[in-house]
Amino acid sequence: MLRGIRILSTADDGCALVDCRAGRECVITNGAPNCQCQASCPDHFAPVCGTDDNSYDNHCLLHRHACLTESPIGIFHKGFCKKAKQVKPKKKEVNDDEPDVCYSAQRDAFLVVVNRHWQETLDSQPWHVAGMTFRESLWGRFYSCDRDRDNYLGTDELLNCTSSAPFRARPEQDQELTRALCVDALIDAADVNRDWRLDFEEFTTMLSPGYRPPQKQCSLEGSKYYDGEDVHVDGNHW
């Protein structure tokens, strides 16, 4: 099963159509675009604990370290790792080979759920005024989510702001972790300038009618498959 892999475009327009995985950036090498480990990360503080039992100041630093060390490091939970080594509880349904991930379909479903929930609760917001335009209502929502008033929404702020949306992960997935990863995936998809946070314009685009997050694909033996799709090759299950 192929999951979480993005296309590396070989188009002649350089990095314009290249979508690198988290922790990587597009660099032109010998006239061709290549995804390489990020040289640096944004200087913002949103600590996370990695599955390697190490703490990172933000998601970008975790993904960059995973790229540099070629290690499969995921997000264990928000905040710094506790002193005692944490062991994730296993459920009967959990397949130990399954990675912690928010698939593209889950990310898109999460966005739909959040949009619907925010529309249903719009009238109850203290900043809401009858007759507000769509953009004005989005600004009210953005401002209420932006707790540190820096005019950006980081992962923790968006996660906190969407915590009441009735999203459910798959039975074999950890509910809280999957929700956090889906928030992470939404920011990754809508973050145009790649600073790992959303400004108001990026936030507005993400919530606008008709917005479709980019679909992750990978290539195998000349064919392309979508993120999370089961693939059978020569009788084997990938």
PDB file of C-alpha atoms in Angstrom, residues 30-203:
ATOM      1  CA  ASN A  30      21.600  20.788 -13.014  1.00  0.00           C
ATOM      2  CA  GLY A  31      18.537  22.401 -14.539  1.00  0.00           C
ATOM      3  CA  ALA A  32      16.102  19.884 -13.057  1.00  0.00           C
ATOM      4  CA  PRO A  33      13.807  20.221 -10.010  1.00  0.00           C
ATOM      5  CA  ASN A  34      14.607  18.013  -7.032  1.00  0.00           C
ATOM      6  CA  CYS A  35      13.103  17.666  -3.566  1.00  0.00           C
ATOM      7  CA  GLN A  36      15.791  18.100  -0.926  1.00  0.00           C
ATOM      8  CA  CYS A  37      15.711  18.428   2.851  1.00  0.00           C
ATOM      9  CA  GLN A  38      14.751  21.954   3.882  1.00  0.00           C
ATOM     10  CA  ALA A  39      17.699  24.219   4.604  1.00  0.00           C
ATOM     11  CA  SER A  40      15.816  25.906   7.457  1.00  0.00           C
ATOM     12  CA  CYS A  41      12.412  26.138   9.144  1.00  0.00           C
ATOM     13  CA  PRO A  42      10.184  29.064  10.190  1.00  0.00           C
ATOM     14  CA  ASP A  43      10.978  30.498  13.600  1.00  0.00           C
ATOM     15  CA  HIS A  44       7.677  29.838  15.334  1.00  0.00           C
ATOM     16  CA  PHE A  45       7.036  27.902  18.524  1.00  0.00           C
ATOM     17  CA  ALA A  46       4.522  25.037  18.403  1.00  0.00           C
ATOM     18  CA  PRO A  47       6.302  22.110  20.116  1.00  0.00           C
ATOM     19  CA  VAL A  48       5.564  18.500  19.235  1.00  0.00           C
ATOM     20  CA  CYS A  49       6.813  15.152  20.475  1.00  0.00           C
ATOM     21  CA  GLY A  50       8.108  12.810  17.791  1.00  0.00           C
ATOM     22  CA  THR A  51       7.744   9.050  17.645  1.00  0.00           C
ATOM     23  CA  ASP A  52      11.520   8.954  18.178  1.00  0.00           C
ATOM     24  CA  ASP A  53      10.857  10.246  21.734  1.00  0.00           C
ATOM     25  CA  ASN A  54      12.489  13.604  20.945  1.00  0.00           C
ATOM     26  CA  SER A  55      10.899  17.043  21.243  1.00  0.00           C
ATOM     27  CA  TYR A  56      10.857  19.580  18.402  1.00  0.00           C
ATOM     28  CA  ASP A  57       9.962  23.271  18.503  1.00  0.00           C
ATOM     29  CA  ASN A  58       7.560  22.857  15.560  1.00  0.00           C
ATOM     30  CA  HIS A  59       6.308  20.395  12.949  1.00  0.00           C
ATOM     31  CA  CYS A  60       8.726  21.623  10.291  1.00  0.00           C
ATOM     32  CA  LEU A  61      11.782  20.851  12.420  1.00  0.00           C
ATOM     33  CA  LEU A  62      10.488  17.329  13.056  1.00  0.00           C
ATOM     34  CA  HIS A  63       9.940  16.649   9.356  1.00  0.00           C
ATOM     35  CA  ARG A  64      13.283  18.239   8.431  1.00  0.00           C
ATOM     36  CA  HIS A  65      15.107  16.049  10.956  1.00  0.00           C
ATOM     37  CA  ALA A  66      13.320  12.969   9.610  1.00  0.00           C
ATOM     38  CA  CYS A  67      14.482  13.906   6.111  1.00  0.00           C
ATOM     39  CA  LEU A  68      18.094  14.597   7.129  1.00  0.00           C
ATOM     40  CA  THR A  69      18.390  11.354   9.087  1.00  0.00           C
ATOM     41  CA  GLU A  70      16.283   9.348   6.623  1.00  0.00           C
ATOM     42  CA  SER A  71      14.205   8.175   9.572  1.00  0.00           C
ATOM     43  CA  PRO A  72      10.438   7.437   9.617  1.00  0.00           C
ATOM     44  CA  ILE A  73       9.599   9.949  12.354  1.00  0.00           C
ATOM     45  CA  GLY A  74       5.965  10.889  12.928  1.00  0.00           C
ATOM     46  CA  ILE A  75       4.122  13.093  15.413  1.00  0.00           C
ATOM     47  CA  PHE A  76       3.374  11.328  18.703  1.00  0.00           C
ATOM     48  CA  HIS A  77       1.503  14.198  20.337  1.00  0.00           C
ATOM     49  CA  LYS A  78       1.472  17.972  20.742  1.00  0.00           C
ATOM     50  CA  GLY A  79       3.817  19.553  23.277  1.00  0.00           C
ATOM     51  CA  PHE A  80       7.170  18.399  24.572  1.00  0.00           C
ATOM     52  CA  CYS A  81       7.832  14.732  25.223  1.00  0.00           C
ATOM     53  CA  LYS A  82       7.481  13.713  28.836  1.00  0.00           C
ATOM     54  CA  LYS A  83      10.565  12.654  30.760  1.00  0.00           C
ATOM     55  CA  ALA A  84       9.456   9.060  31.005  1.00  0.00           C
ATOM     56  CA  LYS A  85       9.459   7.228  27.704  1.00  0.00           C
ATOM     57  CA  GLN A  86       5.920   7.013  26.437  1.00  0.00           C
ATOM     58  CA  VAL A  87       4.467   3.857  24.970  1.00  0.00           C
ATOM     59  CA  LYS A  88       1.459   4.184  22.710  1.00  0.00           C
ATOM     60  CA  PRO A  89      -1.359   1.865  23.777  1.00  0.00           C
ATOM     61  CA  LYS A  90      -2.217  -0.745  21.202  1.00  0.00           C
ATOM     62  CA  LYS A  91      -5.756  -1.565  20.245  1.00  0.00           C
ATOM     63  CA  LYS A  92      -6.911  -4.924  19.026  1.00  0.00           C
ATOM     64  CA  GLU A  93      -7.750  -3.506  15.629  1.00  0.00           C
ATOM     65  CA  VAL A  94      -4.409  -1.775  15.148  1.00  0.00           C
ATOM     66  CA  ASN A  95      -2.077  -3.140  12.513  1.00  0.00           C
ATOM     67  CA  ASP A  96       1.460  -2.454  13.754  1.00  0.00           C
ATOM     68  CA  ASP A  97       2.557  -1.958  10.142  1.00  0.00           C
ATOM     69  CA  GLU A  98       0.074   0.892   9.636  1.00  0.00           C
ATOM     70  CA  PRO A  99       1.656   4.368   9.832  1.00  0.00           C
ATOM     71  CA  ASP A 100       0.107   7.257  11.747  1.00  0.00           C
ATOM     72  CA  VAL A 101      -1.250   9.341   8.900  1.00  0.00           C
ATOM     73  CA  CYS A 102      -4.199  11.426   7.747  1.00  0.00           C
ATOM     74  CA  TYR A 103      -5.037  10.235   4.245  1.00  0.00           C
ATOM     75  CA  SER A 104      -6.087  12.702   1.554  1.00  0.00           C
ATOM     76  CA  ALA A 105      -9.700  11.520   1.732  1.00  0.00           C
ATOM     77  CA  GLN A 106      -9.719  12.023   5.513  1.00  0.00           C
ATOM     78  CA  ARG A 107      -8.167  15.470   5.183  1.00  0.00           C
ATOM     79  CA  ASP A 108     -10.840  16.488   2.677  1.00  0.00           C
ATOM     80  CA  ALA A 109     -13.632  14.996   4.809  1.00  0.00           C
ATOM     81  CA  PHE A 110     -12.286  16.833   7.850  1.00  0.00           C
ATOM     82  CA  LEU A 111     -12.417  20.136   5.948  1.00  0.00           C
ATOM     83  CA  VAL A 112     -16.041  19.468   4.950  1.00  0.00           C
ATOM     84  CA  VAL A 113     -16.971  18.669   8.565  1.00  0.00           C
ATOM     85  CA  VAL A 114     -15.264  21.820   9.850  1.00  0.00           C
ATOM     86  CA  ASN A 115     -16.939  23.992   7.211  1.00  0.00           C
ATOM     87  CA  ARG A 116     -20.370  22.571   8.012  1.00  0.00           C
ATOM     88  CA  HIS A 117     -19.864  22.888  11.768  1.00  0.00           C
ATOM     89  CA  TRP A 118     -18.711  26.484  11.496  1.00  0.00           C
ATOM     90  CA  GLN A 119     -21.702  27.369   9.321  1.00  0.00           C
ATOM     91  CA  GLU A 120     -24.105  25.743  11.785  1.00  0.00           C
ATOM     92  CA  THR A 121     -22.592  27.613  14.749  1.00  0.00           C
ATOM     93  CA  LEU A 122     -22.120  30.964  12.992  1.00  0.00           C
ATOM     94  CA  ASP A 123     -25.080  32.733  14.628  1.00  0.00           C
ATOM     95  CA  SER A 124     -23.866  31.820  18.117  1.00  0.00           C
ATOM     96  CA  GLN A 125     -20.467  33.494  17.725  1.00  0.00           C
ATOM     97  CA  PRO A 126     -20.026  36.697  19.775  1.00  0.00           C
ATOM     98  CA  TRP A 127     -18.470  38.491  16.804  1.00  0.00           C
ATOM     99  CA  HIS A 128     -21.256  37.588  14.378  1.00  0.00           C
ATOM    100  CA  VAL A 129     -23.471  40.367  13.040  1.00  0.00           C
ATOM    101  CA  ALA A 130     -26.501  39.784  10.837  1.00  0.00           C
ATOM    102  CA  GLY A 131     -25.793  40.642   7.216  1.00  0.00           C
ATOM    103  CA  MET A 132     -22.058  39.930   7.352  1.00  0.00           C
ATOM    104  CA  THR A 133     -20.478  38.982   4.049  1.00  0.00           C
ATOM    105  CA  PHE A 134     -18.800  35.606   3.656  1.00  0.00           C
ATOM    106  CA  ARG A 135     -15.355  37.199   3.845  1.00  0.00           C
ATOM    107  CA  GLU A 136     -16.314  39.197   6.948  1.00  0.00           C
ATOM    108  CA  SER A 137     -17.503  36.033   8.678  1.00  0.00           C
ATOM    109  CA  LEU A 138     -14.230  34.324   7.788  1.00  0.00           C
ATOM    110  CA  TRP A 139     -12.306  37.213   9.297  1.00  0.00           C
ATOM    111  CA  GLY A 140     -14.331  36.870  12.497  1.00  0.00           C
ATOM    112  CA  ARG A 141     -13.527  33.166  12.615  1.00  0.00           C
ATOM    113  CA  PHE A 142      -9.858  33.755  11.796  1.00  0.00           C
ATOM    114  CA  TYR A 143      -9.532  36.426  14.474  1.00  0.00           C
ATOM    115  CA  SER A 144     -11.164  34.232  17.124  1.00  0.00           C
ATOM    116  CA  CYS A 145      -8.819  31.350  16.235  1.00  0.00           C
ATOM    117  CA  ASP A 146      -5.720  33.565  16.275  1.00  0.00           C
ATOM    118  CA  ARG A 147      -5.091  33.452  20.015  1.00  0.00           C
ATOM    119  CA  ASP A 148      -1.646  35.041  19.986  1.00  0.00           C
ATOM    120  CA  ARG A 149      -2.841  37.846  17.672  1.00  0.00           C
ATOM    121  CA  ASP A 150       0.059  37.515  15.242  1.00  0.00           C
ATOM    122  CA  ASN A 151      -2.272  37.391  12.199  1.00  0.00           C
ATOM    123  CA  TYR A 152      -1.325  33.788  11.472  1.00  0.00           C
ATOM    124  CA  LEU A 153      -2.853  30.440  12.381  1.00  0.00           C
ATOM    125  CA  GLY A 154      -0.417  27.760  13.434  1.00  0.00           C
ATOM    126  CA  THR A 155      -1.201  24.077  13.837  1.00  0.00           C
ATOM    127  CA  ASP A 156      -2.101  24.331  17.524  1.00  0.00           C
ATOM    128  CA  GLU A 157      -4.411  27.300  16.958  1.00  0.00           C
ATOM    129  CA  LEU A 158      -6.264  25.640  14.082  1.00  0.00           C
ATOM    130  CA  LEU A 159      -6.455  22.361  15.993  1.00  0.00           C
ATOM    131  CA  ASN A 160      -7.934  24.105  19.030  1.00  0.00           C
ATOM    132  CA  CYS A 161     -10.352  26.075  16.865  1.00  0.00           C
ATOM    133  CA  THR A 162     -11.678  22.933  15.137  1.00  0.00           C
ATOM    134  CA  SER A 163     -11.804  20.715  18.236  1.00  0.00           C
ATOM    135  CA  SER A 164     -15.612  20.815  18.461  1.00  0.00           C
ATOM    136  CA  ALA A 165     -16.156  19.717  14.843  1.00  0.00           C
ATOM    137  CA  PRO A 166     -17.630  16.165  14.905  1.00  0.00           C
ATOM    138  CA  PHE A 167     -14.859  14.418  12.980  1.00  0.00           C
ATOM    139  CA  ARG A 168     -14.270  10.701  13.540  1.00  0.00           C
ATOM    140  CA  ALA A 169     -11.116   8.818  12.608  1.00  0.00           C
ATOM    141  CA  ARG A 170     -11.119   5.233  11.405  1.00  0.00           C
ATOM    142  CA  PRO A 171     -11.664   2.574  14.108  1.00  0.00           C
ATOM    143  CA  GLU A 172      -8.037   1.448  13.952  1.00  0.00           C
ATOM    144  CA  GLN A 173      -6.670   5.005  14.262  1.00  0.00           C
ATOM    145  CA  ASP A 174      -5.975   7.113  17.325  1.00  0.00           C
ATOM    146  CA  GLN A 175      -8.709   9.774  17.308  1.00  0.00           C
ATOM    147  CA  GLU A 176      -6.758  12.702  18.761  1.00  0.00           C
ATOM    148  CA  LEU A 177      -3.592  12.028  16.796  1.00  0.00           C
ATOM    149  CA  THR A 178      -5.449  11.597  13.496  1.00  0.00           C
ATOM    150  CA  ARG A 179      -7.330  14.863  14.019  1.00  0.00           C
ATOM    151  CA  ALA A 180      -4.017  16.651  14.668  1.00  0.00           C
ATOM    152  CA  LEU A 181      -2.470  15.093  11.567  1.00  0.00           C
ATOM    153  CA  CYS A 182      -5.458  16.160   9.448  1.00  0.00           C
ATOM    154  CA  VAL A 183      -5.069  19.745  10.681  1.00  0.00           C
ATOM    155  CA  ASP A 184      -1.398  19.450   9.805  1.00  0.00           C
ATOM    156  CA  ALA A 185      -2.334  18.148   6.339  1.00  0.00           C
ATOM    157  CA  LEU A 186      -4.773  21.020   5.730  1.00  0.00           C
ATOM    158  CA  ILE A 187      -2.134  23.598   6.587  1.00  0.00           C
ATOM    159  CA  ASP A 188       0.364  21.777   4.384  1.00  0.00           C
ATOM    160  CA  ALA A 189      -2.087  21.899   1.459  1.00  0.00           C
ATOM    161  CA  ALA A 190      -3.171  25.542   1.847  1.00  0.00           C
ATOM    162  CA  ASP A 191       0.168  27.035   2.915  1.00  0.00           C
ATOM    163  CA  VAL A 192       1.223  28.751  -0.311  1.00  0.00           C
ATOM    164  CA  ASN A 193       4.405  30.412   0.959  1.00  0.00           C
ATOM    165  CA  ARG A 194       5.497  27.306   2.909  1.00  0.00           C
ATOM    166  CA  ASP A 195       5.960  28.976   6.296  1.00  0.00           C
ATOM    167  CA  TRP A 196       3.942  26.202   7.996  1.00  0.00           C
ATOM    168  CA  ARG A 197       1.094  28.502   9.060  1.00  0.00           C
ATOM    169  CA  LEU A 198      -1.887  30.207   7.421  1.00  0.00           C
ATOM    170  CA  ASP A 199      -2.365  33.903   6.876  1.00  0.00           C
ATOM    171  CA  PHE A 200      -5.872  35.249   6.308  1.00  0.00           C
ATOM    172  CA  GLU A 201      -5.743  34.930   2.512  1.00  0.00           C
ATOM    173  CA  GLU A 202      -4.620  31.300   2.699  1.00  0.00           C
ATOM    174  CA  PHE A 203      -7.288  30.632   5.331  1.00  0.00           C
TER     175      PHE A 203
END
